[in-house]
Coordinates of C-alpha atoms in Angstrom, one line a residue:
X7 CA -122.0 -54.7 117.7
X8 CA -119.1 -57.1 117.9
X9 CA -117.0 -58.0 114.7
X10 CA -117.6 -61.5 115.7
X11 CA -120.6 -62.0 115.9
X12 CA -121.8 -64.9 114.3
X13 CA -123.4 -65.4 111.5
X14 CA -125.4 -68.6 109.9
X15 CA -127.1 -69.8 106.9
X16 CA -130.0 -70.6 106.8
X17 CA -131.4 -71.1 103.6
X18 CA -130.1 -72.0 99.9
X19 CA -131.7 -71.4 96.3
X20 CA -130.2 -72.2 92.6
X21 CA -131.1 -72.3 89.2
X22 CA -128.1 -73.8 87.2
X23 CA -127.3 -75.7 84.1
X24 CA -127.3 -79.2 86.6
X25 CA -131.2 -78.7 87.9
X26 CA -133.7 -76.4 88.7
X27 CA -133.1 -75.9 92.2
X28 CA -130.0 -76.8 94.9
X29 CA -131.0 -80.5 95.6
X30 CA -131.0 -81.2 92.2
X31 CA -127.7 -79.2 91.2
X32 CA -126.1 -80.6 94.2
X33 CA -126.6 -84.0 93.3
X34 CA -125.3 -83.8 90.1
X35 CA -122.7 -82.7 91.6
X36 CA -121.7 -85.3 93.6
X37 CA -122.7 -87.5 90.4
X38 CA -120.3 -85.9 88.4
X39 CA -123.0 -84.9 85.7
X40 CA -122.0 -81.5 83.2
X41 CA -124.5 -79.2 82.2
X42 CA -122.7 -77.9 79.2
X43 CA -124.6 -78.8 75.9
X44 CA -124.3 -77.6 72.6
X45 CA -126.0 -74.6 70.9
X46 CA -128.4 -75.9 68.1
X47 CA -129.8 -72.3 67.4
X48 CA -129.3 -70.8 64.1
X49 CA -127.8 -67.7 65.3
X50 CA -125.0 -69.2 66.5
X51 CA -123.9 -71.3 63.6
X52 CA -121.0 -68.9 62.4
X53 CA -119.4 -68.6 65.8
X54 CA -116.2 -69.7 66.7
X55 CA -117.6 -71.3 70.2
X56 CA -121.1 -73.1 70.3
X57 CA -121.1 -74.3 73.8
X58 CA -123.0 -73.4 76.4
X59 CA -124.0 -74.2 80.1
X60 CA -127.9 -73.3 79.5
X61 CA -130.7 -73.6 82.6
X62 CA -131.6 -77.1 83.0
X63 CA -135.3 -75.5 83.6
X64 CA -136.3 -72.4 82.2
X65 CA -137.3 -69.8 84.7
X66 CA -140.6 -68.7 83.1
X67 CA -141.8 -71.8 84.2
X68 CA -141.8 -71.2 88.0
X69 CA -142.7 -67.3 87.5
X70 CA -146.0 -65.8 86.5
X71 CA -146.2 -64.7 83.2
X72 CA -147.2 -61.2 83.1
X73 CA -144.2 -60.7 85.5
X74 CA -141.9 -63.1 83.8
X75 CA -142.5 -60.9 80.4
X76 CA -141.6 -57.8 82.3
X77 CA -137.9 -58.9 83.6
X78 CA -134.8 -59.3 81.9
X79 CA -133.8 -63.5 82.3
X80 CA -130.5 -62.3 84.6
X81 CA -133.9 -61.0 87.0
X82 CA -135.9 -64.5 86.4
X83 CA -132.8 -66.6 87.5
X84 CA -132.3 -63.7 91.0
X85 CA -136.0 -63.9 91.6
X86 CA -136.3 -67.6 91.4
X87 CA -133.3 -68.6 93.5
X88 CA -133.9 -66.0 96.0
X89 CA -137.8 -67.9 96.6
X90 CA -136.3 -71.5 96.8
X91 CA -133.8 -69.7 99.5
X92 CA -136.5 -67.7 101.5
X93 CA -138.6 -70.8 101.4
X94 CA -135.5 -73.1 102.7
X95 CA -135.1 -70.7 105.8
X96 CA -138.2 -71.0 106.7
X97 CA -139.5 -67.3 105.6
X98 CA -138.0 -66.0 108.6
X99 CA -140.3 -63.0 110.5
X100 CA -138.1 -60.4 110.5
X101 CA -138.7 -56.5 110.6
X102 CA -138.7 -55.1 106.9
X103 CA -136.0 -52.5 108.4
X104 CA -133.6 -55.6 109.6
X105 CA -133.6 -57.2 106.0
X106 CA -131.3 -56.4 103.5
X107 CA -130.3 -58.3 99.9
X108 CA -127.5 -58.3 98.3
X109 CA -127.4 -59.9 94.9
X110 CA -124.2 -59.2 92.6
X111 CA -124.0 -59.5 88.7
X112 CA -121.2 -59.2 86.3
X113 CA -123.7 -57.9 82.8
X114 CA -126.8 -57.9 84.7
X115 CA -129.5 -57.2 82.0
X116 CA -127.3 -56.7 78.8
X117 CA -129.5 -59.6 76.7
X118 CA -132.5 -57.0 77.0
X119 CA -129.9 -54.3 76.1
X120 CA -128.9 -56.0 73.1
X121 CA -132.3 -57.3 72.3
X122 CA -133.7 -53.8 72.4
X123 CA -131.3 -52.3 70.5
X124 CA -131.9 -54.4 67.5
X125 CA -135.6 -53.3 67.8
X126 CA -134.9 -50.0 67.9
X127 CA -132.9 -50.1 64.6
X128 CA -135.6 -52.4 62.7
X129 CA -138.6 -51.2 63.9
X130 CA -137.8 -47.5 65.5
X131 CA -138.4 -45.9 68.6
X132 CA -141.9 -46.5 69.1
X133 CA -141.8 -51.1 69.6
X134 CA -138.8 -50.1 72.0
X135 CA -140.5 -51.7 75.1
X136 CA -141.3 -49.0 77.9
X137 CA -140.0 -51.5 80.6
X138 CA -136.3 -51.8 78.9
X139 CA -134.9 -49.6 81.3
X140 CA -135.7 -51.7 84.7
X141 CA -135.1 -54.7 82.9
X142 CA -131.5 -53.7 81.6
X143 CA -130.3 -52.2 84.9
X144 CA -127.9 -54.2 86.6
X145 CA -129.5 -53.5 90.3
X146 CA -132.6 -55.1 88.7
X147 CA -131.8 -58.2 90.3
X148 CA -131.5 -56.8 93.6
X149 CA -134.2 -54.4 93.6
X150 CA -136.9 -57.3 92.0
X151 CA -136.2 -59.5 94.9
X152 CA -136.3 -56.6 97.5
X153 CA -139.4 -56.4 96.7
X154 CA -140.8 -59.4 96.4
X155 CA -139.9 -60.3 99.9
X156 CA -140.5 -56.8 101.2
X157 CA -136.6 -56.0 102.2
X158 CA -136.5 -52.3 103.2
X159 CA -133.2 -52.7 104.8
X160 CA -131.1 -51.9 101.6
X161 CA -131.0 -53.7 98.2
X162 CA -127.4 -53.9 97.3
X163 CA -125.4 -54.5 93.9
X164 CA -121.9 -55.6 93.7
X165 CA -120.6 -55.5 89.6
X166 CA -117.3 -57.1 90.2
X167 CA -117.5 -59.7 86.8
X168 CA -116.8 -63.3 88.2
X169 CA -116.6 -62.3 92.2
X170 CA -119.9 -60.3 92.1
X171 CA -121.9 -63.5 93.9
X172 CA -119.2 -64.2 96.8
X173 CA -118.7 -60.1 97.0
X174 CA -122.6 -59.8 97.7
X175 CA -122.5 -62.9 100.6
X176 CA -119.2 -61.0 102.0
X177 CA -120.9 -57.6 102.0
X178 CA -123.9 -59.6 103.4
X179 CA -122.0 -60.8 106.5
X180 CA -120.8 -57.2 106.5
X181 CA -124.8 -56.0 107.3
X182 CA -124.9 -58.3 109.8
X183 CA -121.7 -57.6 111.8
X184 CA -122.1 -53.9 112.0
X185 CA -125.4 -54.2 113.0
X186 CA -127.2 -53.2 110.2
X187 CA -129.7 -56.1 109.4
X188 CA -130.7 -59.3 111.2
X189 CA -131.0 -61.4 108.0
X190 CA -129.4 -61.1 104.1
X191 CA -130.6 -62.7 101.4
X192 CA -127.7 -62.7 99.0
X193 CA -126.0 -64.0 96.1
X194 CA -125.6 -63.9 92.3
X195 CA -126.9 -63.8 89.1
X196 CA -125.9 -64.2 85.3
X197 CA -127.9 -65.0 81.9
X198 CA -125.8 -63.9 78.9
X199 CA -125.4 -66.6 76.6
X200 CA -125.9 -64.6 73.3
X201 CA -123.5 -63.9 70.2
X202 CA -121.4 -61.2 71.5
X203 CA -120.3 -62.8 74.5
X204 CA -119.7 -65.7 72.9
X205 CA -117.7 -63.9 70.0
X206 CA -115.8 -61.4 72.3
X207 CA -114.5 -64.6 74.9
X208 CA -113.6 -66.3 71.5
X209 CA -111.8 -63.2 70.2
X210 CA -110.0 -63.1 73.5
X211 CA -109.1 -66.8 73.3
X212 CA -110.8 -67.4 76.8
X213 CA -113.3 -69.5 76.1
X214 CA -113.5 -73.4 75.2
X215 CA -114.0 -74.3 71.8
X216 CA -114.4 -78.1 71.9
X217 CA -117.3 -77.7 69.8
X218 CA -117.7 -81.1 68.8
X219 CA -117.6 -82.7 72.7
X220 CA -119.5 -79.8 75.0
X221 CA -119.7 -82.5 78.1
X222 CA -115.4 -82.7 77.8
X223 CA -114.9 -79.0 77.4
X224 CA -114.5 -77.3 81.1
X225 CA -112.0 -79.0 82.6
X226 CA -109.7 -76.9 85.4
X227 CA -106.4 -78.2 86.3
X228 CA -106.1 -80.7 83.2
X229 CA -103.1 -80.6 80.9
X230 CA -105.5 -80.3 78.1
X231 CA -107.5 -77.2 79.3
X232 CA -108.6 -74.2 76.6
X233 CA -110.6 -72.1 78.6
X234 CA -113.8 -71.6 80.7
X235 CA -117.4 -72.4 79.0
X236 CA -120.3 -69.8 79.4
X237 CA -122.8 -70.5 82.4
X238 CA -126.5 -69.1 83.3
X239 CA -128.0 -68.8 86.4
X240 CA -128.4 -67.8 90.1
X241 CA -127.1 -68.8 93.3
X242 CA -128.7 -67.1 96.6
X243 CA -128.5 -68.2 100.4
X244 CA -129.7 -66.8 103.6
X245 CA -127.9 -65.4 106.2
X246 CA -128.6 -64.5 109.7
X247 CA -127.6 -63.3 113.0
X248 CA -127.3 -66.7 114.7
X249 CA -128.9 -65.7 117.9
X250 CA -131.8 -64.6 115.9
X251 CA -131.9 -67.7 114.1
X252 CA -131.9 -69.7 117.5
X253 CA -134.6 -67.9 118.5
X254 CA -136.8 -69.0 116.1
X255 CA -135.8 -72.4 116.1
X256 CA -133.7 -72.1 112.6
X257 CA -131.8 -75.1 111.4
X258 CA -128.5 -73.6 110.2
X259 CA -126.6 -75.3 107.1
X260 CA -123.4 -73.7 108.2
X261 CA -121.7 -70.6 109.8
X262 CA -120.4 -68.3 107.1
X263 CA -117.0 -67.6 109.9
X264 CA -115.3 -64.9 107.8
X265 CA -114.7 -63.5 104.6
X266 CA -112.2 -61.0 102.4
X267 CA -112.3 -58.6 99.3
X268 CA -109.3 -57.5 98.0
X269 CA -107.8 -56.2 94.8
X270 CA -105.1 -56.7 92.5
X271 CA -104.6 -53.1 90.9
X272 CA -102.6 -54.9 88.3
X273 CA -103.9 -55.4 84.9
X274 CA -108.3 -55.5 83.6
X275 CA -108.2 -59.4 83.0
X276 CA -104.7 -60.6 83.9
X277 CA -104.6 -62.2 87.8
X278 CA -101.9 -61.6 90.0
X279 CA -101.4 -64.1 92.5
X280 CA -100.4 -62.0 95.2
X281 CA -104.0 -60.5 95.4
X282 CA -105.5 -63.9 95.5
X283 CA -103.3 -64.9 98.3
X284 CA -104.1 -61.5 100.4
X285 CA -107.8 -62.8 100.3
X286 CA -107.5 -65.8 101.8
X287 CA -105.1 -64.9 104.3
X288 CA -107.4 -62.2 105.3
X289 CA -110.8 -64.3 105.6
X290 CA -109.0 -67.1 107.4
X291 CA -107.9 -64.3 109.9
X292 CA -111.2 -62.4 109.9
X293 CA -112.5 -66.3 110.9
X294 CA -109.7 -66.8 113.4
X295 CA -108.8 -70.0 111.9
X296 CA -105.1 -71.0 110.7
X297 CA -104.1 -72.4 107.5
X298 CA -104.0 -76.0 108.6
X299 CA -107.8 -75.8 110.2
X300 CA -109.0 -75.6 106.3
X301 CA -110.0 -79.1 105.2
X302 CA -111.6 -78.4 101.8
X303 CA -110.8 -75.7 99.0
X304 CA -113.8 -74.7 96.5
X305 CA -111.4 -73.2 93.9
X306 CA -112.2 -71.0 91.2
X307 CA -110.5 -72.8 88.7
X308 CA -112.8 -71.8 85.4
X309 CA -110.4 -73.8 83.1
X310 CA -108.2 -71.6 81.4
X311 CA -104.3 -72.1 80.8
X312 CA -102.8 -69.4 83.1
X313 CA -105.9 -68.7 85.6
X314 CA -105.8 -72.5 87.1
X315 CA -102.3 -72.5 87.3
X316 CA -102.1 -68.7 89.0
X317 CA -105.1 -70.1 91.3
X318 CA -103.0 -73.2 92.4
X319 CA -100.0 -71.6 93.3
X320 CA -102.0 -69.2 94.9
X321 CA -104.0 -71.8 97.4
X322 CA -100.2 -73.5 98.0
X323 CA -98.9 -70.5 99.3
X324 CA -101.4 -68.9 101.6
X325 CA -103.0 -72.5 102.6
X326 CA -101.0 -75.0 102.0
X327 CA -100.9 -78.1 100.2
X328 CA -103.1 -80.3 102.6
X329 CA -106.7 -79.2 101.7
X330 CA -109.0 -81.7 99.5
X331 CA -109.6 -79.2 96.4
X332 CA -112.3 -79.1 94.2
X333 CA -113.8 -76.9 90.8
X334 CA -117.5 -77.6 90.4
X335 CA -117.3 -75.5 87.0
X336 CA -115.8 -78.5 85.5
X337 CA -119.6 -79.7 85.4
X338 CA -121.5 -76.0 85.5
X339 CA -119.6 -74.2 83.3
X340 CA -119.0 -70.8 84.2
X341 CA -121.6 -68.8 85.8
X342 CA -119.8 -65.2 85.7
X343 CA -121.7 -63.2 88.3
X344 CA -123.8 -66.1 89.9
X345 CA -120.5 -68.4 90.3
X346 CA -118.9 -67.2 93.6
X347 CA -122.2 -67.5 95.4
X348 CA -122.9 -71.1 93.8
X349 CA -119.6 -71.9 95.2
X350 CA -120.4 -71.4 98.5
X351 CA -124.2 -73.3 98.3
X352 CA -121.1 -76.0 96.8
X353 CA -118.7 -75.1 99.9
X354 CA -121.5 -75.3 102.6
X355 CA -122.8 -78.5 101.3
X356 CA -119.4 -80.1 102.2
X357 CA -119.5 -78.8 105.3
X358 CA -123.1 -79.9 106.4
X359 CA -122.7 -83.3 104.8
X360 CA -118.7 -84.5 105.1
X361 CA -118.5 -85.1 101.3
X362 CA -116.7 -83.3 98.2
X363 CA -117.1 -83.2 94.9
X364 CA -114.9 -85.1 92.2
X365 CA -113.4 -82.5 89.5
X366 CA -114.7 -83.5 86.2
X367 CA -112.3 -84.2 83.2
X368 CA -109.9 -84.1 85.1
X369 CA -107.3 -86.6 83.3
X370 CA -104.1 -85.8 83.2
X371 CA -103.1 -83.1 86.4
X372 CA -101.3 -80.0 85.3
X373 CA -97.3 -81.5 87.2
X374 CA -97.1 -77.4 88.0
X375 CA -100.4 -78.2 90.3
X376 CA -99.4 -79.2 93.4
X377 CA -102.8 -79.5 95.1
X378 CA -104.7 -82.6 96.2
X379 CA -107.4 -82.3 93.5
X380 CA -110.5 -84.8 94.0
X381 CA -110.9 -87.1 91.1
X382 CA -112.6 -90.3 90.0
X383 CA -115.3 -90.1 92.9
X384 CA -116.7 -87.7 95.8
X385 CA -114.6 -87.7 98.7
X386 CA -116.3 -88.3 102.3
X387 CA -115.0 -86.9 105.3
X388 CA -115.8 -84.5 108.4
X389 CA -115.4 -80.9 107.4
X390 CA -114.1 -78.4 110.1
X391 CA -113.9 -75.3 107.5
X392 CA -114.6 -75.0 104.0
X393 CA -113.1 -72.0 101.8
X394 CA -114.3 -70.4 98.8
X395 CA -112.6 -68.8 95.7
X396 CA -114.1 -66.6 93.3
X397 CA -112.0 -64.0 90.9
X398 CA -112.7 -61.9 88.9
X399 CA -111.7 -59.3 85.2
X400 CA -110.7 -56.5 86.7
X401 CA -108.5 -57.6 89.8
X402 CA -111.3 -58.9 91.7
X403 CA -111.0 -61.4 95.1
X404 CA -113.5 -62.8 97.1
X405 CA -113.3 -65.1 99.7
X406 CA -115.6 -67.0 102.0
X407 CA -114.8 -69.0 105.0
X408 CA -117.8 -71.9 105.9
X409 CA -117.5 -73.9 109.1
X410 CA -120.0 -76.2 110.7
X411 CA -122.9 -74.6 112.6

């Protein structure tokens, strides 16, 4: 099969801290609205950070119960976004064989992990629950909505921390191109807002601790940024051969035109520029497009010191200057796992509907920021090719190239 052939989306599902599905999210988004609150709970009145972008509607409320009780909340947030997505795409009628997912995580089940660890050493082996294991495994995701929409054509995990969802839509087109599936459901998915993640991003100084002002706190490319805040949820589109999706009369959102993984081999959580740069260099080629055909830039940009900056300088050199650039996390938080593939519902958004979203709390610009960063309001405006950004702990790039269907 050709390396170009083209491939579409068709559908989009989310769950995020800004709504319950990807109308709702995306129109908070263009409102400018932030779905970081603070954490009331008990348990987390001793911690250093007590901010949090939690669900703005909890998952067990769209699932069955019996089956809700019996998946870890990283596998409600996958399950749920992958329905709204299979819905949006019509439920396409494809051979079992010919349909793959792909869902990435970055901790995948580790609140049922901890949870089930501190049962074990109050209560003892015997109230450890018999579905821990399925519910702690990070493929869980993957697996839960392979089979809820019958995929036989491989259920894939990509564990690359905070490029895991754009890895899984890359790896997605991947399927497609070689020939190995007619349609991909794939994305990301992330729910561990507990103590220890909280505590060990505090410990590491990485994580926001405006406390007292939770809607202020995640704010990328301003002077006056401390770090990223904590996010939950999922992000999952649909992709599909587009000849098969003209056959069946699909409306496409977008063509996803190319994409890149690379790596930085450089240090666990420190970014290197260069490997940044290699991955958008190498999507924009993989979609035959040059710098100067990119309109719009969905950065990274979680809100910490060096990261924004690395990410800016990054974008200047391999793009340019000229792109509108925006970093929805400013109202999300950050969604780890599930935050590269909400980038790209964000990213294909602006290229179906010729608008961007403003960068909350963005005050005063970072002067070593170069970019044209959108403040104050959405900006309108045809979109001939929207790119993508997610990095990741470890050295990890994705990056996704969207242009108009």
């Amino acid at each position: 099969m050709s390396a170009r052939t083209d491939v579409v989306v068709t559908g989009l599902g989310a769950t995020t801290p800004l709504g319950g599905d990807t109308a709702s999210t995306w129109a908070a988004m263009l409102a400018g609205a932030s779905g970081i609150t603070a954490i009331e709970e008990e348990w987390a009145a001793g911690l250093p950070v007590r901010i949090a972008g939690r669900l703005a509607v909890e998952p067990t409320e769209l699932l069955d119960r019996v089956q809700a009780r019996r998946l870890d909340r990283c596998e409600q947030v996958a399950l749920v976004a992958a329905r709204e997505a299979w819905a949006d795409a019509g439920r396409p009628q494809v051979d079992p064989e010919r349909l793959a997912v792909v869902i990435g995580t970055g901790t995948g089940g580790a609140l049922t992990m901890l949870g089930q660890d501190d049962v074990l050493e109050a209560s003892g082996v015997r109230r450890v629950s018999p579905h821990t294991v399925p519910m702690l495994m990070a493929n869980g995701p993957a697996a839960w909505v392979s089979i809820d929409l019958g995929a036989r054509g491989g259920a894939h995990t990509p564990v690359s921390a905070c490029a895991s969802g754009a890895e899984a839509i890359a790896l997605g087109l991947d399927l497609i191109r070689l020939g190995r599936a007619d349609v991909v459901v794939a994305g990301g998915a992330e729910a561990c807002i507990c103590p220890l993640t909280l505590a060990g991003f505090a410990q590491a100084q990485a994580h926001s601790t405006r406390n007292d002002a939770p809607g202020l706190a995640s704010r990328p490319f301003d002077t006056g940024r401390d770090g990223f805040v904590i996010g939950e949820g999922a992000a999952v589109v649909v992709l599909e051969r587009a000849d098969f999706a003209a056959a069946r009369t699909a409306r496409p959102y977008a063509t996803l035109a190319g994409a890149a993984v690379t790596s930085d081999a450089h240090h666990i959580t420190a970014a290197h520029p260069e490997g940044q740069v290699r991955a958008m260099r190498r999507a924009l080629a993989a979609a035959d497009l040059p710098p100067l055909a990119v309109d719009v830039v969905h950065a990274h940009a979680t809100s910490t010191p060096k990261g924004d900056l690395a990410e800016a300088q990054s974008i200047t050199e391999a793009i340019g200057v000229h792109p509108a650039v925006t970093a929805t996390k400013s109202m999300t938080g950050h969604l780890f796992g599930a935050a590269g593939a909400l980038g790209a519902i964000a990213a294909v958004l602006s290229v179906r509907d010729g608008i961007v979203p403003a960068v909350r709390n963005l005050d005063d610009l970072d002067p070593e920021v170069k970019l044209d960063v959108v403040t104050g309001g959405p900006r309108t405006g045809a979109v001939g090719a929207a790119l993508a950004n997610a990095f990741g702990f470890g050295g990890h790039n994705a990056t996704l190239v969207f242009t108009p269907a």
